[in-house]
Short mmCIF file of C-alpha atoms in Angstrom, two decimals:
data_model
loop_
_atom_site.label_atom_id
_atom_site.label_comp_id
_atom_site.label_asym_id
_atom_site.label_seq_id
_atom_site.Cartn_x
_atom_site.Cartn_y
_atom_site.Cartn_z
CA MET A 1 0.00 0.00 0.00
CA SER A 2 2.86 2.40 0.76
CA SER A 3 4.30 1.79 -2.72
CA GLU A 4 0.97 2.88 -4.24
CA VAL A 5 1.07 6.07 -2.17
CA GLY A 6 4.71 6.66 -3.14
CA SER A 7 4.04 6.15 -6.85
CA GLU A 8 1.00 8.44 -6.69
CA LYS A 9 3.11 11.08 -4.96
CA ASN A 10 5.82 10.72 -7.64
CA LYS A 11 3.20 11.07 -10.37
CA THR A 12 1.79 14.19 -8.71
CA THR A 13 5.26 15.66 -8.29
CA ARG A 14 6.14 14.90 -11.90
CA THR A 15 2.93 16.53 -13.11
CA MET A 16 3.67 19.60 -11.00
CA PHE A 17 7.21 19.86 -12.43
CA MET A 18 5.91 19.44 -15.98
CA ARG A 19 3.34 22.20 -15.48
CA ARG A 20 5.86 24.55 -13.89
CA SER A 21 8.46 23.98 -16.60
CA GLN A 22 5.80 24.53 -19.25
CA ALA A 23 4.72 27.76 -17.55
CA ALA A 24 8.33 28.95 -17.29
CA ALA A 25 8.96 28.26 -20.98
CA ASN A 26 5.80 30.13 -21.96
CA ASP A 27 6.71 33.04 -19.67
CA PHE A 28 10.16 33.24 -21.24
CA THR A 29 8.59 33.28 -24.70
CA THR A 30 6.44 36.21 -23.58
CA VAL A 31 9.55 38.02 -22.31
CA LEU A 32 11.24 37.51 -25.68
CA GLU A 33 8.18 38.93 -27.42
CA GLN A 34 8.33 41.99 -25.16
CA LEU A 35 12.06 42.45 -25.83
CA ILE A 36 11.44 42.36 -29.56
CA THR A 37 8.47 44.71 -29.34
CA ALA A 38 10.53 47.20 -27.31
CA ASP A 39 13.46 46.78 -29.76
CA LEU A 40 15.74 45.74 -26.89
CA LEU A 41 16.95 42.38 -28.19
CA ASP A 42 20.24 43.87 -29.36
CA PHE A 43 20.96 45.05 -25.82
CA CYS A 44 20.74 41.58 -24.26
CA GLN A 45 23.90 39.98 -22.97
CA SER A 46 25.19 36.57 -23.98
CA LEU A 47 23.45 35.05 -20.96
CA ILE A 48 20.23 35.12 -22.96
CA CYS A 49 21.51 32.11 -24.93
CA ILE A 50 21.70 30.05 -21.75
CA ALA A 51 18.25 31.18 -20.67
CA MET A 52 16.79 30.33 -24.08
CA ALA A 53 18.12 26.76 -24.02
CA SER A 54 15.74 25.59 -21.27
CA ALA A 55 12.68 27.15 -22.86
CA MET A 56 13.63 25.77 -26.26
CA HIS A 57 14.04 22.32 -24.75
CA ILE A 58 10.48 22.43 -23.37
CA HIS A 59 9.14 23.66 -26.72
CA LEU A 60 11.05 20.85 -28.43
CA LEU A 61 9.38 18.33 -26.11
CA ASN A 62 6.00 19.83 -26.99
CA PHE A 63 6.90 19.59 -30.66
CA ALA A 64 7.56 15.86 -30.18
CA SER A 65 4.10 15.34 -28.65
CA GLN A 66 1.63 12.94 -30.25
CA TYR A 67 -1.22 15.40 -29.71
CA HIS A 68 -1.77 17.68 -32.68
CA LEU A 69 -2.43 20.95 -30.83
CA ILE A 70 0.49 20.48 -28.43
CA HIS A 71 2.69 19.53 -31.39
CA GLN A 72 1.66 22.66 -33.30
CA MET A 73 2.10 24.90 -30.26
CA GLY A 74 5.58 23.47 -29.69
CA LEU A 75 6.45 24.03 -33.34
CA ARG A 76 5.28 27.65 -33.31
CA HIS A 77 7.14 28.49 -30.10
CA LEU A 78 10.27 26.66 -31.25
CA GLU A 79 10.19 28.46 -34.60
CA PHE A 80 9.85 31.79 -32.78
CA HIS A 81 12.86 31.01 -30.58
CA LEU A 82 14.85 29.90 -33.62
CA LEU A 83 14.02 33.22 -35.27
CA VAL A 84 15.41 35.04 -32.24
CA VAL A 85 18.48 32.78 -32.22
CA GLN A 86 19.00 33.58 -35.90
CA GLN A 87 19.15 37.27 -34.98
CA LEU A 88 21.49 36.65 -32.03
CA ARG A 89 23.90 34.57 -34.15
CA LYS A 90 25.31 37.81 -35.52
CA THR A 91 26.60 38.71 -32.07
CA TYR A 92 26.94 35.62 -29.86
CA PHE A 93 28.75 32.36 -30.51
CA GLY A 94 26.41 30.60 -28.07
CA ALA A 95 23.51 31.44 -30.35
CA GLU A 96 25.31 29.67 -33.19
CA ILE A 97 25.42 26.52 -31.08
CA LEU A 98 21.75 26.82 -30.10
CA HIS A 99 20.89 27.29 -33.75
CA HIS A 100 22.72 24.13 -34.77
CA VAL A 101 21.41 21.99 -31.91
CA PHE A 102 17.75 22.92 -32.15
CA TYR A 103 17.54 23.01 -35.95
CA THR A 104 19.05 19.53 -36.00
CA ALA A 105 16.65 18.31 -33.30
CA ARG A 106 13.64 19.85 -35.04
CA ASP A 107 14.59 18.24 -38.34
CA ARG A 108 15.11 14.82 -36.73
CA ILE A 109 11.73 14.96 -35.00
CA GLN A 110 10.05 16.08 -38.24
CA LYS A 111 11.59 13.12 -40.08
CA MET A 112 10.49 10.78 -37.30
CA LYS A 113 6.94 12.19 -37.40
CA SER A 114 6.76 11.95 -41.20
CA LYS A 115 7.76 8.27 -40.99
CA GLU A 116 5.07 7.70 -38.37
CA SER A 117 2.41 9.40 -40.48
CA SER A 118 3.31 7.32 -43.54
CA THR A 119 2.68 4.07 -41.67
CA THR A 120 -0.70 2.93 -40.40
CA LEU A 121 -1.51 2.96 -36.71
CA SER A 122 -1.17 -0.41 -35.09
CA HIS A 123 -3.57 -1.78 -32.51
CA GLU A 124 -0.98 -1.12 -29.78
CA ALA A 125 -0.64 2.50 -30.79
CA LEU A 126 -4.40 2.98 -30.70
CA SER A 127 -4.76 1.36 -27.28
CA THR A 128 -1.90 3.49 -25.95
CA ALA A 129 -3.55 6.63 -27.29
CA PHE A 130 -6.86 5.72 -25.66
CA ASP A 131 -5.20 4.76 -22.37
CA SER A 132 -3.38 8.07 -22.08
CA GLY A 133 -6.45 10.11 -23.04
CA PRO A 134 -6.57 13.57 -24.54
CA GLY A 135 -5.87 15.26 -21.19
CA HIS A 136 -2.57 13.50 -20.63
CA GLN A 137 0.37 14.82 -22.58
CA ASN A 138 2.87 12.12 -23.52
CA TRP A 139 6.25 13.78 -22.97
CA THR A 140 8.15 10.56 -23.50
CA GLU A 141 7.33 10.30 -27.21
CA GLY A 142 10.35 11.37 -29.18
CA LEU A 143 12.36 11.57 -25.99
CA SER A 144 15.31 9.61 -27.35
CA GLU A 145 15.80 12.24 -30.07
CA VAL A 146 15.59 15.02 -27.50
CA GLU A 147 17.98 13.20 -25.15
CA SER A 148 20.55 12.92 -27.93
CA MET A 149 20.26 16.67 -28.39
CA SER A 150 20.89 17.07 -24.66
CA LEU A 151 24.47 15.95 -25.29
CA TYR A 152 24.91 18.99 -27.50
CA LEU A 153 23.44 21.17 -24.76
CA ALA A 154 25.89 19.72 -22.24
CA GLU A 155 28.78 20.62 -24.54
CA PHE A 156 27.29 24.08 -24.92
CA SER A 157 27.14 24.42 -21.14
CA ASN A 158 30.78 23.34 -20.82
CA TYR A 159 31.78 25.96 -23.36
CA LEU A 160 29.96 28.69 -21.47
CA ASP A 161 31.55 27.54 -18.21
CA GLY A 162 34.98 27.95 -19.77
CA GLY A 163 35.51 24.28 -20.61
CA ASP A 164 37.04 23.06 -23.84
CA PHE A 165 34.68 22.99 -26.77
CA ASP A 166 35.39 21.67 -30.22
CA MET A 167 32.98 22.95 -32.87
CA GLY A 168 33.90 19.96 -35.03
CA GLN A 169 32.04 17.66 -32.62
CA LEU A 170 28.73 19.20 -33.58
#
């Protein structure tokens, strides 16, 4: 019985973290919109690249979702962030890395999704979709692609912390 309580508590905690991270990513997107509207993006410091990485990661997870609206929302937010990164590439090397990492991740997920759409849904896929229900976002779909992109983000973090970074590894 205590394991049921523990697993329920873990599920509740995970849901809370997912909601908070989603809210933080959306709030950061709003801040970026305000910076652009006020024409202040050029005055941001290089730290903005680090701040953008977390929000872009959440939007990438949304983009990998099996649910159409969440997928589309993730795509739109990710495209917006990539547009900002494109502008920041002129000034910051970190933006160049973000550009490479997230464009590559977006393209891989798009290829994965196009392969999925070209095949028919199996019985297992349908039962999984019905079991999870429309109110439950499946963040684990496409997670292996996102996790592989996390290696790039770790290298990016090492670079910003003053560690060695070889652009040829990307």
